[in-house]
Amino acid sequence: MRDLPYGGWPSPISAADLARSGVTLGFVAAVGDEIWWEETRPAEGGRTAVARRSADGTVVDALPRPWNARTRVHEYGGRAWLPVPTADGPALLFTQWDDQRLYLLEDGAHAPRPLTPEPGEPGTLRYADLVLDLDRGEALCVREAHHDGRVTRHIVAVPLDGSAAADPTRVREVAGGSDFLAYPRVSPDGRRIAWIAWDHPRMPWDGTELRVADLDRGVATSVRPLLGGPEESVLQPEWVDDATLYAISDRSGWWNLYRVPVGDTREDGGQAQALCPREEEFAFPLWMLGRVSYAMLGDGRLAVLHGAGTYRLGILDPEGGALADLETPFTVWSSTLAVSAAGLVGVAASGQEPPTVVRVDPDSGAVERLRPALDRIPDPAYLPQPRSEALPGPHGRVVHAHIYPPRNPEAWAPEGEKPPYVVFVHGGPTGQSLPVLKLDIAYFTSRGIGVVDVDYGGSAGYGRAYRELLRGQWGVVDVEDCVAAAQALVDRGEADGARLAIRGGSAGGWTTLAALTSTAVFAAGTSYFGVAELLRFVQDTHDFESRYIDGLVGPLPESRDRYVQRAPLSHVNRLSCPVLLLQGSDDRVVPPSQSLMFRDALAAKGIPHAYLEFEGEQHGFRMESTIVAAHEAELSFYGQVLGFNPPGVPTLKLAGGESARENPGGKVS
């Protein structure tokens, strides 16, 4: 044990460990007695691979290098692959990242064959949210088409025989008529189709509509709405039988499950019945297409993910409404579920275990761990022990937060010293932080730097009213809540009020920059690909979020003055602390122009800063080298500004004034 200042503690958790030992686990699937899942691997340049586990426990890659199962629909992507049962063994249907075409890789084949035509320009026809219609020999999915600056979307049917690869007319448009579509679902008898639709300026957590239609020669006809509207978010329809759907709606203020009779006309359908009304969420915001939060078991019961602030796995009897949680070691479940021959499959985590692909017996709750996200879990003594609290916030509201105090068995701080704290701000802003084992948090806490991960007003997981606290108030409520969370720790003597930092990515980067330019609470801030201003942003960003700001700040042109007033870039003159800007060169969601404008403003005022732009990275860093460089730069930055010496990391050079223009932090290849 050593007497060392906070922030200077030696740690066995390096930035290389963050990059090399971890993968991001995504969607799961089951076909027969096999279990499949996706892995985004930093060591392979951020490639999304698909793994396949046979009944004897053997795990192999279902998708070999260099193939990359990733879609660009909505830019955030979503479900981009699916196993396809065939007489010769399961094949893999997937969207290939480079050209965005659909491919089929048959069992035992050396290379996949294309199913969709080659567009005039690579990536202008994109496919996601895949489901099978084996009776017709097709896959249904959402197709996003980019042409002459316009974006259109349809639910389309793609033949699995490959005939559409050379004949675009073989891709059949099934349904359209809306800016956005999701969750195509064909009824068991094949006569009807259900889906979710919404239009600009709404986002899918604002208002969507559940629609059903007859299928006439494979095309939706007699379309009629069943649930939803501008102020009701409906998600994930699933057919119970040929005349009944399950769906999730937040008409009560919480995303709950409903039974919806379809009927034959608008008048006799849509009388929704709540299955288990609770002030809990049974769904996740639809940032990525294909997210699911419940699955139907073979005996009529439902496996559901539910909770407030977190998600547990329970078994719901839809007839009587009884809900029993399964006793597992996991406290948080991701938005993916599948039913296999031997139980439920999902991705689960806790404060002590990283996200893990697991199989669960739906009766006993017995868990089999199939694939952890981390190849090596550090000594638990170096891992933080998170606690979730509702902290006092402004105007009488509470602020939900997860607190990770410093923890290291080999060091302690000098008597009387209080630790620096970093406020983590999630993206979205309709995102959510979850109290699970995250090495990027342990990277700081094991060195003596506390972390408070804030679910500010506007976050998902706490009902519609909490989500809507940010309506018209982006850059206000989020900043107030992050400040309140940090101040609560200072007031309780847990944090050093002179050594507070704030960091966030995307919308979290906006909140970071807004907090730095509107308050004097923080001594440093780090923006990962954050939004700095709004007028250019809404012109440059992608279609999915191009009207998001209407609800967060206000519509244009009426709210133009508010766009300027609210933007951090407009208030750099109020800023006096150093800033670190981290950006991907190929980001289509928050283009580099946002960070570059803020960098130039910092340079003009002579504020110490660094700007690192990583070649080939998009919205969210995936490459091993980027993850290492970004985390080491951030740690060095905090050490220089907050007054400690982090061992084992290179010193980040900070620029200021005219020198920043001459050497603007450098691009990183």
XYZ file of C-alpha atoms in Angstrom:
669
model
C 0.000 0.000 0.000
C 1.350 3.397 -0.959
C 0.470 6.947 0.012
C -0.092 8.554 -3.418
C -2.203 11.468 -4.599
C -5.488 10.698 -6.280
C -4.993 10.299 -10.013
C -1.414 9.088 -9.609
C -2.197 5.556 -8.476
C -0.561 2.769 -10.495
C -3.134 0.601 -12.223
C -3.012 -2.776 -13.953
C -5.735 -1.565 -16.370
C -4.144 0.068 -19.406
C -5.689 1.699 -22.444
C -4.378 -1.240 -24.440
C -6.399 -3.529 -22.179
C -9.525 -1.548 -23.012
C -8.905 -1.981 -26.720
C -7.495 -5.498 -26.925
C -9.429 -7.455 -24.358
C -12.914 -6.268 -25.119
C -15.446 -6.676 -27.891
C -18.909 -5.184 -28.197
C -21.533 -7.914 -28.110
C -24.695 -7.234 -30.057
C -27.723 -9.008 -31.462
C -28.312 -12.694 -30.729
C -30.216 -15.342 -32.691
C -31.043 -19.031 -32.459
C -31.540 -21.575 -35.218
C -32.304 -25.130 -34.137
C -29.882 -25.949 -31.337
C -27.304 -23.389 -32.462
C -26.786 -19.928 -30.949
C -25.434 -17.011 -32.984
C -24.345 -13.516 -31.945
C -22.411 -10.516 -33.250
C -19.074 -9.165 -32.039
C -17.541 -5.808 -32.943
C -13.799 -6.360 -32.606
C -11.344 -3.459 -32.169
C -8.409 -5.751 -32.957
C -9.906 -6.356 -36.407
C -10.311 -2.693 -37.255
C -13.784 -2.515 -35.720
C -15.172 -5.304 -37.917
C -18.545 -6.748 -36.893
C -18.177 -10.509 -36.972
C -20.885 -13.115 -36.422
C -20.057 -16.016 -34.115
C -21.801 -19.392 -34.164
C -22.003 -21.893 -31.298
C -23.007 -25.467 -32.040
C -24.784 -27.836 -29.653
C -21.462 -29.358 -28.518
C -20.161 -25.951 -27.433
C -17.846 -25.357 -30.383
C -17.672 -21.681 -31.353
C -16.547 -20.591 -34.809
C -16.884 -17.474 -36.899
C -19.918 -17.741 -39.154
C -18.565 -14.768 -41.108
C -14.863 -14.900 -42.041
C -12.601 -11.918 -42.581
C -12.753 -9.457 -44.241
C -16.562 -9.557 -44.387
C -18.219 -7.072 -42.054
C -21.909 -7.453 -41.050
C -22.842 -3.834 -40.465
C -25.513 -1.569 -41.922
C -25.564 2.194 -42.363
C -29.351 2.588 -42.234
C -30.066 5.678 -40.062
C -26.217 5.864 -39.819
C -26.538 4.214 -36.384
C -27.315 0.900 -38.074
C -29.074 -1.959 -36.373
C -29.740 -5.627 -37.005
C -27.728 -6.430 -40.135
C -27.649 -10.236 -40.175
C -29.791 -13.312 -39.618
C -29.279 -17.097 -39.744
C -31.374 -18.790 -42.423
C -32.403 -22.436 -41.908
C -31.756 -24.588 -44.982
C -31.704 -28.316 -45.718
C -27.900 -28.178 -45.846
C -27.487 -26.311 -42.565
C -27.993 -22.690 -41.539
C -26.841 -19.980 -43.930
C -25.996 -16.410 -42.963
C -27.901 -13.459 -44.424
C -26.081 -10.160 -43.852
C -25.485 -6.584 -44.999
C -21.885 -5.994 -46.000
C -20.427 -2.740 -44.670
C -18.410 -1.708 -47.727
C -21.154 -1.730 -50.359
C -24.272 -2.155 -48.136
C -25.621 -4.977 -50.320
C -27.320 -8.037 -48.851
C -25.403 -11.294 -49.148
C -26.055 -14.952 -48.328
C -23.234 -17.157 -47.078
C -24.285 -20.787 -47.309
C -23.034 -23.371 -44.852
C -19.665 -24.658 -46.024
C -19.308 -22.103 -48.830
C -16.032 -20.229 -49.252
C -17.628 -16.882 -50.129
C -21.063 -15.291 -49.923
C -23.207 -14.492 -52.956
C -25.024 -11.169 -53.393
C -28.813 -11.025 -53.095
C -29.413 -7.366 -53.936
C -28.400 -5.341 -56.996
C -25.303 -3.214 -57.108
C -26.367 0.441 -56.816
C -25.028 3.174 -59.041
C -22.906 4.456 -56.170
C -21.642 2.217 -53.346
C -23.693 2.423 -50.170
C -26.706 4.245 -51.627
C -29.035 1.255 -51.092
C -28.889 0.074 -47.480
C -30.690 -2.765 -45.693
C -31.504 -3.429 -42.015
C -34.081 -4.938 -39.627
C -34.048 -8.324 -41.349
C -36.781 -10.944 -40.866
C -37.528 -14.108 -42.811
C -40.602 -15.045 -44.818
C -39.577 -18.585 -45.689
C -42.981 -19.493 -47.129
C -42.290 -16.994 -49.905
C -38.552 -17.699 -49.992
C -37.771 -14.095 -49.063
C -36.264 -11.822 -46.492
C -38.175 -8.705 -45.465
C -36.230 -5.667 -44.343
C -36.082 -1.888 -44.279
C -34.341 -0.477 -47.350
C -32.941 3.040 -47.229
C -32.291 4.632 -50.641
C -30.101 7.710 -51.209
C -30.621 9.485 -54.545
C -29.996 13.084 -55.611
C -29.792 14.286 -52.019
C -33.077 12.621 -50.998
C -33.535 9.692 -48.639
C -36.512 7.324 -48.955
C -37.352 4.160 -47.065
C -39.516 1.139 -47.818
C -40.125 -2.277 -46.417
C -38.934 -4.543 -49.216
C -38.888 -8.270 -49.956
C -35.606 -9.730 -51.244
C -35.593 -13.233 -52.840
C -33.197 -15.601 -51.126
C -32.411 -17.343 -54.422
C -30.201 -14.454 -55.557
C -32.325 -13.549 -58.570
C -32.443 -9.864 -57.586
C -28.656 -9.455 -57.686
C -28.794 -8.891 -61.445
C -32.441 -7.837 -61.733
C -33.447 -4.923 -59.477
C -37.133 -5.433 -60.325
C -37.047 -8.635 -58.286
C -36.750 -6.564 -55.077
C -40.388 -5.891 -54.271
C -41.550 -2.816 -52.369
C -44.019 -4.104 -49.785
C -44.859 -0.952 -47.825
C -43.862 2.703 -47.642
C -45.609 6.026 -47.273
C -43.603 7.271 -44.257
C -40.232 8.826 -43.604
C -39.292 5.925 -41.331
C -40.349 2.287 -40.967
C -39.377 -0.505 -38.591
C -40.284 -3.986 -37.340
C -41.796 -5.661 -40.430
C -43.783 -8.685 -39.205
C -45.794 -11.110 -41.374
C -48.754 -12.917 -39.774
C -48.504 -16.697 -39.298
C -50.906 -17.359 -42.193
C -48.975 -14.979 -44.467
C -52.039 -12.866 -45.238
C -51.115 -9.722 -43.304
C -48.153 -7.598 -42.370
C -47.628 -5.261 -39.402
C -44.981 -2.602 -38.955
C -44.130 0.650 -37.168
C -43.991 4.009 -38.985
C -43.252 7.642 -38.133
C -42.437 10.890 -39.881
C -40.268 13.952 -39.440
C -39.937 15.844 -37.133
C -40.752 13.106 -34.615
C -38.236 10.604 -33.303
C -39.368 7.041 -32.560
C -39.615 7.748 -28.823
C -41.846 10.778 -29.518
C -44.633 9.288 -31.621
C -45.000 6.275 -33.901
C -47.885 4.355 -35.398
C -48.561 0.630 -35.493
C -49.967 -0.221 -38.917
C -51.403 -3.429 -40.322
C -52.246 -4.279 -43.919
C -53.406 -7.135 -46.084
C -50.833 -8.707 -48.370
C -52.017 -8.864 -51.961
C -49.405 -10.641 -54.098
C -46.837 -9.649 -51.514
C -47.732 -5.936 -51.395
C -49.408 -4.151 -48.458
C -52.976 -3.067 -49.237
C -55.838 -1.707 -47.132
C -53.353 -0.146 -44.716
C -54.845 0.952 -41.396
C -53.413 2.232 -38.091
C -54.051 0.307 -34.876
C -52.140 2.214 -32.188
C -50.029 5.292 -31.734
C -49.837 8.836 -32.969
C -47.830 12.046 -32.530
C -47.738 11.720 -28.724
C -47.637 7.928 -28.343
C -44.585 5.776 -29.019
C -45.393 2.225 -30.145
C -42.656 -0.374 -30.648
C -42.037 -4.048 -31.466
C -45.257 -5.629 -32.767
C -45.328 -9.436 -32.702
C -48.098 -11.703 -33.983
C -49.791 -13.849 -31.335
C -52.001 -15.483 -33.957
C -53.518 -14.482 -37.292
C -55.867 -11.941 -35.657
C -53.918 -10.616 -32.651
C -50.723 -8.685 -32.035
C -48.621 -7.857 -29.028
C -47.042 -4.405 -29.055
C -45.392 -1.951 -26.687
C -46.889 1.520 -26.126
C -46.129 4.400 -23.763
C -49.739 5.666 -23.743
C -49.722 5.294 -19.933
C -46.495 7.307 -19.617
C -44.419 4.120 -19.545
C -43.548 1.655 -22.295
C -45.809 -1.283 -21.357
C -46.978 -4.387 -23.226
C -50.432 -4.583 -24.841
C -52.557 -7.158 -26.614
C -54.067 -5.644 -29.787
C -56.908 -7.308 -31.721
C -56.350 -6.651 -35.406
C -59.916 -6.949 -36.708
C -60.894 -6.567 -40.330
C -61.588 -2.831 -40.367
C -60.373 0.337 -38.668
C -63.480 0.281 -36.458
C -63.136 -3.209 -34.992
C -59.358 -3.270 -34.471
C -56.948 -1.623 -32.105
C -58.712 -1.969 -28.719
C -55.492 -2.437 -26.796
C -55.438 -4.298 -23.473
C -52.513 -3.807 -21.077
C -50.901 -7.109 -20.113
C -49.036 -5.956 -17.010
C -49.508 -2.232 -16.315
C -46.580 -0.873 -14.303
C -44.609 2.319 -13.886
C -41.697 0.575 -15.544
C -40.227 0.467 -19.020
C -40.649 -2.681 -21.103
C -38.745 -1.251 -24.071
C -35.678 0.676 -25.163
C -35.509 3.795 -27.370
C -35.173 2.773 -31.012
C -31.736 4.143 -31.761
C -30.882 1.032 -33.772
C -33.341 -0.943 -35.863
C -34.022 -4.459 -34.655
C -33.918 -3.844 -30.908
C -36.301 -6.142 -29.026
C -37.281 -6.334 -25.375
C -39.544 -9.379 -25.261
C -39.787 -12.807 -26.862
C -42.558 -15.389 -27.010
C -41.880 -18.768 -25.455
C -43.363 -21.918 -26.922
C -45.924 -22.300 -24.119
C -47.500 -18.857 -24.563
C -45.533 -17.065 -21.857
C -43.388 -14.024 -22.632
C -39.791 -13.403 -21.654
C -39.614 -9.655 -20.970
C -36.954 -7.081 -20.116
C -38.330 -4.455 -17.747
C -37.515 -1.986 -14.999
C -36.958 1.661 -14.103
C -33.408 2.837 -14.612
C -32.235 -0.669 -15.417
C -33.611 -3.845 -17.020
C -34.315 -7.225 -15.434
C -35.364 -10.468 -17.098
C -38.816 -11.741 -16.149
C -41.399 -14.244 -17.331
C -44.853 -12.781 -17.973
C -48.110 -14.710 -18.124
C -50.101 -12.674 -20.674
C -53.417 -14.170 -19.562
C -53.295 -13.277 -15.876
C -50.626 -10.560 -15.950
C -48.355 -12.267 -13.404
C -44.697 -11.284 -13.802
C -41.914 -13.222 -12.061
C -38.283 -12.174 -12.348
C -35.685 -14.862 -12.901
C -33.048 -14.964 -10.200
C -29.795 -14.566 -12.105
C -26.478 -12.936 -11.189
C -27.088 -10.234 -13.804
C -28.671 -6.859 -13.082
C -28.800 -5.394 -16.590
C -29.937 -6.878 -19.905
C -29.334 -5.524 -23.401
C -32.036 -5.026 -26.032
C -31.800 -8.427 -27.685
C -33.481 -11.754 -26.925
C -33.929 -15.046 -28.755
C -35.585 -18.345 -27.918
C -33.435 -21.418 -28.569
C -34.153 -25.117 -28.286
C -32.536 -25.106 -24.838
C -33.728 -21.798 -23.366
C -33.528 -18.031 -23.663
C -30.524 -16.292 -25.158
C -29.531 -12.711 -24.408
C -26.720 -10.345 -23.451
C -26.498 -9.544 -19.735
C -24.129 -7.782 -17.353
C -23.703 -6.540 -13.788
C -21.396 -4.313 -11.792
C -19.006 -7.247 -11.442
C -19.428 -8.932 -14.827
C -19.073 -7.440 -18.309
C -21.729 -7.897 -20.994
C -21.935 -11.620 -21.693
C -23.877 -13.783 -24.118
C -25.859 -16.105 -21.873
C -28.403 -18.884 -22.121
C -31.040 -18.985 -19.383
C -33.518 -21.686 -18.389
C -36.869 -19.817 -18.328
C -38.163 -22.001 -15.480
C -35.235 -22.317 -13.080
C -33.223 -19.239 -14.041
C -30.096 -21.381 -14.401
C -27.489 -19.460 -16.433
C -24.871 -20.694 -18.876
C -22.248 -18.125 -19.842
C -21.345 -18.483 -23.502
C -19.170 -15.469 -24.359
C -18.012 -12.571 -22.153
C -17.134 -9.266 -23.787
C -13.805 -9.237 -21.959
C -11.224 -11.950 -22.592
C -9.640 -11.135 -19.260
C -11.395 -9.537 -16.307
C -9.035 -7.536 -14.069
C -8.594 -8.385 -10.419
C -11.951 -7.441 -8.826
C -10.076 -5.483 -6.165
C -9.293 -2.853 -8.828
C -12.845 -2.584 -10.104
C -15.256 0.075 -8.838
C -18.386 -0.829 -6.940
C -21.127 1.301 -8.504
C -24.115 2.579 -6.601
C -27.185 4.137 -8.183
C -28.812 7.156 -6.549
C -31.517 9.734 -7.141
C -29.612 12.919 -6.302
C -31.197 16.288 -5.506
C -31.574 18.362 -8.644
C -32.692 21.870 -9.557
C -36.304 23.027 -9.325
C -37.203 20.135 -7.018
C -36.546 17.346 -9.515
C -34.290 14.361 -8.942
C -31.249 13.472 -11.013
C -30.562 9.795 -11.600
C -26.875 8.878 -11.508
C -24.493 5.956 -11.058
C -21.511 6.725 -8.823
C -18.144 4.947 -9.129
C -15.746 5.965 -6.312
C -11.986 5.445 -6.736
C -10.797 1.959 -5.781
C -7.324 0.433 -5.722
C -6.026 -2.056 -3.123
C -2.422 -0.915 -3.577
C -2.766 2.816 -2.943
C -4.454 5.432 -0.843
C -4.365 9.227 -0.949
C -2.753 11.538 1.613
C -4.941 12.313 4.585
C -7.444 15.060 3.896
C -7.192 14.911 0.100
C -10.425 14.498 -1.822
C -10.522 12.803 -5.211
C -11.050 14.465 -8.548
C -14.256 13.365 -10.283
C -15.218 13.132 -13.938
C -18.865 13.504 -14.918
C -19.692 11.058 -17.722
C -22.450 12.308 -20.047
C -24.115 9.727 -22.272
C -25.115 10.432 -25.850
C -28.474 10.462 -27.474
C -29.482 12.599 -25.634
C -32.291 10.038 -25.282
C -29.714 7.493 -24.216
C -29.158 5.843 -20.881
C -26.275 4.882 -18.620
C -26.338 1.464 -17.008
C -24.387 0.377 -13.896
C -22.333 -2.451 -15.367
C -18.667 -3.364 -15.430
C -17.028 -0.947 -17.874
C -13.279 -0.964 -18.236
C -13.291 2.624 -19.476
C -14.640 3.642 -16.057
C -12.300 1.303 -14.170
C -9.436 2.839 -16.171
C -10.065 6.057 -14.224
C -11.273 4.777 -10.846
C -8.330 2.407 -10.421
C -6.047 5.448 -10.737
C -7.881 7.403 -8.045
C -10.298 9.379 -10.256
C -13.961 9.073 -9.373
C -16.701 8.859 -11.990
C -20.353 9.875 -11.806
C -22.370 8.651 -14.788
C -25.454 10.854 -15.086
C -28.887 9.961 -16.455
C -29.921 13.593 -16.797
C -33.480 14.716 -17.537
C -34.239 13.481 -21.048
C -32.683 10.060 -20.496
C -34.518 6.861 -21.310
C -35.418 4.310 -18.663
C -37.517 6.454 -16.330
C -40.772 6.964 -18.229
C -42.021 9.456 -20.798
C -42.301 12.413 -18.412
C -38.611 12.167 -17.486
C -37.707 11.692 -21.154
C -39.586 14.861 -22.073
C -37.837 17.068 -19.511
C -35.454 17.874 -22.337
C -38.156 19.015 -24.768
C -37.099 22.504 -25.815
C -34.462 22.455 -23.058
C -31.403 20.789 -24.614
C -28.341 22.553 -23.302
C -30.249 23.653 -20.190
C -31.730 20.701 -18.276
C -28.903 18.334 -19.193
C -26.313 20.871 -18.046
C -28.219 21.658 -14.838
C -28.475 17.968 -13.955
C -24.805 17.212 -14.613
C -23.801 20.180 -12.487
C -26.216 19.099 -9.741
C -24.801 15.568 -9.674
C -21.232 16.825 -9.368
C -22.197 19.403 -6.742
C -24.017 16.775 -4.668
C -20.774 14.776 -4.391
C -18.828 17.899 -3.462
C -21.379 18.882 -0.819
C -21.123 15.415 0.745
C -17.338 15.612 0.869
C -16.845 12.835 -1.681
C -15.289 14.947 -4.441
C -12.848 17.829 -4.722
C -14.874 20.773 -5.994
C -11.782 22.371 -7.530
C -10.984 19.240 -9.566
C -14.140 18.383 -11.462
C -14.095 17.439 -15.143
C -16.841 16.563 -17.583
C -16.748 14.391 -20.705
C -19.213 13.002 -23.203
C -19.692 11.811 -26.753
C -22.041 13.071 -29.473
C -24.976 14.675 -27.624
C -22.891 14.130 -24.488
C -20.189 16.201 -26.152
C -22.746 18.987 -26.661
C -23.637 18.885 -22.961
C -19.936 18.911 -22.077
C -19.237 21.986 -24.203
C -22.435 23.687 -23.020
C -21.485 23.102 -19.380
C -18.002 24.504 -19.947
C -19.317 27.655 -21.644
C -22.251 28.352 -19.321
C -20.915 27.448 -15.860
C -17.664 27.697 -13.923
C -18.070 24.341 -12.176
C -15.623 22.262 -14.220
C -11.869 22.632 -14.494
C -11.604 20.606 -17.716
C -13.759 18.996 -20.363
C -13.425 16.343 -23.058
C -15.721 16.217 -26.068
C -15.852 13.047 -28.125
C -17.316 14.033 -31.542
C -19.627 16.519 -29.844
C -22.061 19.042 -31.299
C -20.781 22.619 -30.943
C -23.395 24.669 -32.812
C -26.790 24.017 -34.378
C -27.429 25.922 -37.607
C -24.694 24.193 -39.571
C -25.270 20.938 -37.718
C -28.854 20.559 -38.925
C -27.635 21.201 -42.481
C -24.747 18.729 -42.316
C -26.107 15.874 -40.201
C -27.858 12.764 -41.486
C -31.548 12.362 -42.273
C -32.559 10.348 -39.193
C -31.676 13.178 -36.791
C -32.086 16.117 -39.163
C -35.283 17.254 -37.400
C -34.425 15.979 -33.911
C -33.478 19.502 -32.853
C -37.074 20.634 -33.515
C -38.113 18.920 -30.291
C -34.916 19.535 -28.339
C -34.596 23.246 -29.051
C -37.331 24.356 -31.476
C -38.216 24.351 -35.171
C -36.591 26.521 -37.808
C -36.837 29.289 -38.844
C -38.876 30.411 -35.826
C -36.215 29.303 -33.331
C -33.142 30.516 -35.191
C -32.150 32.964 -32.452
C -32.461 30.220 -29.851
C -30.192 27.956 -31.961
C -27.512 30.625 -31.867
C -28.021 31.523 -28.207
C -28.005 27.901 -27.023
C -24.892 26.812 -28.949
C -21.635 26.411 -26.980
C -19.757 27.929 -29.922
C -21.555 31.221 -29.288
C -20.164 31.464 -25.754
C -16.514 30.506 -25.993
C -15.777 33.962 -24.557
C -17.146 32.683 -21.222
C -14.831 29.665 -21.203
C -11.584 29.712 -19.268
C -10.657 26.034 -18.766
C -8.775 23.671 -21.115
C -10.676 21.451 -23.571
C -9.813 18.184 -25.321
C -11.581 17.470 -28.635
C -11.602 13.941 -30.106
C -13.121 13.332 -33.536
C -13.503 10.697 -36.255
C -12.659 11.861 -39.770
C -15.538 9.937 -41.395
C -18.281 10.833 -38.918
C -21.576 11.405 -40.793
C -23.660 11.966 -37.654
C -21.588 14.777 -36.118
C -19.192 15.834 -38.872
C -15.657 17.006 -38.037
C -16.696 20.574 -38.865
C -18.329 20.786 -35.433
C -15.126 20.040 -33.530
C -13.018 22.098 -35.919
C -15.137 25.224 -35.431
C -14.804 24.868 -31.662
C -11.067 24.221 -31.944
C -10.580 27.390 -33.956
C -12.577 29.405 -31.430
C -10.408 28.047 -28.603
C -7.283 28.908 -30.524
C -8.498 32.430 -31.230
C -9.022 33.028 -27.520
C -5.765 31.344 -26.504
C -7.399 28.646 -24.382
C -5.225 25.542 -23.846
C -6.618 22.662 -25.863
C -5.857 19.656 -28.013
C -7.648 18.371 -31.096
C -7.146 14.781 -32.261
C -8.808 13.571 -35.437
C -8.676 9.848 -36.146
C -8.566 8.750 -39.771
C -11.172 6.206 -40.829
C -13.263 6.454 -37.649
C -16.999 7.115 -37.802
C -19.456 8.049 -35.041
C -18.049 6.077 -32.132
C -14.505 4.753 -32.061
C -14.017 1.125 -33.084
C -10.339 0.682 -33.939
C -7.844 -0.594 -31.380
C -5.283 2.116 -32.080
C -7.918 4.853 -31.730
C -9.241 3.524 -28.429
C -5.713 3.428 -26.985
C -4.729 6.886 -28.222
C -7.989 8.534 -27.126
C -7.953 7.153 -23.579
C -4.272 7.883 -23.005
C -4.743 11.418 -24.290
C -7.723 11.950 -22.019
C -5.894 10.673 -18.939
C -2.828 12.800 -19.660
C -5.101 15.807 -20.214
C -6.771 15.429 -16.816
C -3.415 14.962 -15.130
C -2.064 18.215 -16.568
C -5.169 20.231 -15.734
C -6.227 18.697 -12.413
C -2.749 18.451 -10.945
C -1.633 14.830 -10.809
C 0.887 12.688 -12.657
C -0.696 9.584 -14.241
C 2.074 7.002 -14.631
C 2.593 5.075 -17.830
C 0.910 7.335 -20.384
C 2.531 9.693 -22.900
C 2.113 13.396 -22.293
C -0.505 15.051 -24.477
C 0.721 18.311 -25.971
C -1.729 21.148 -25.373
C -1.867 24.024 -27.810
C -3.155 27.566 -27.387
C -3.541 30.766 -29.332
C -1.994 31.039 -32.770
C 0.139 27.927 -32.239
C -2.982 25.820 -32.292
C -3.751 26.971 -35.832
C -0.256 26.162 -36.984
C -0.277 22.724 -35.343
C -3.923 21.896 -34.581
C -3.383 18.840 -32.427
C -2.644 16.600 -35.365
C -4.488 13.949 -37.307
C -4.000 10.379 -36.178
C -3.879 7.671 -38.802
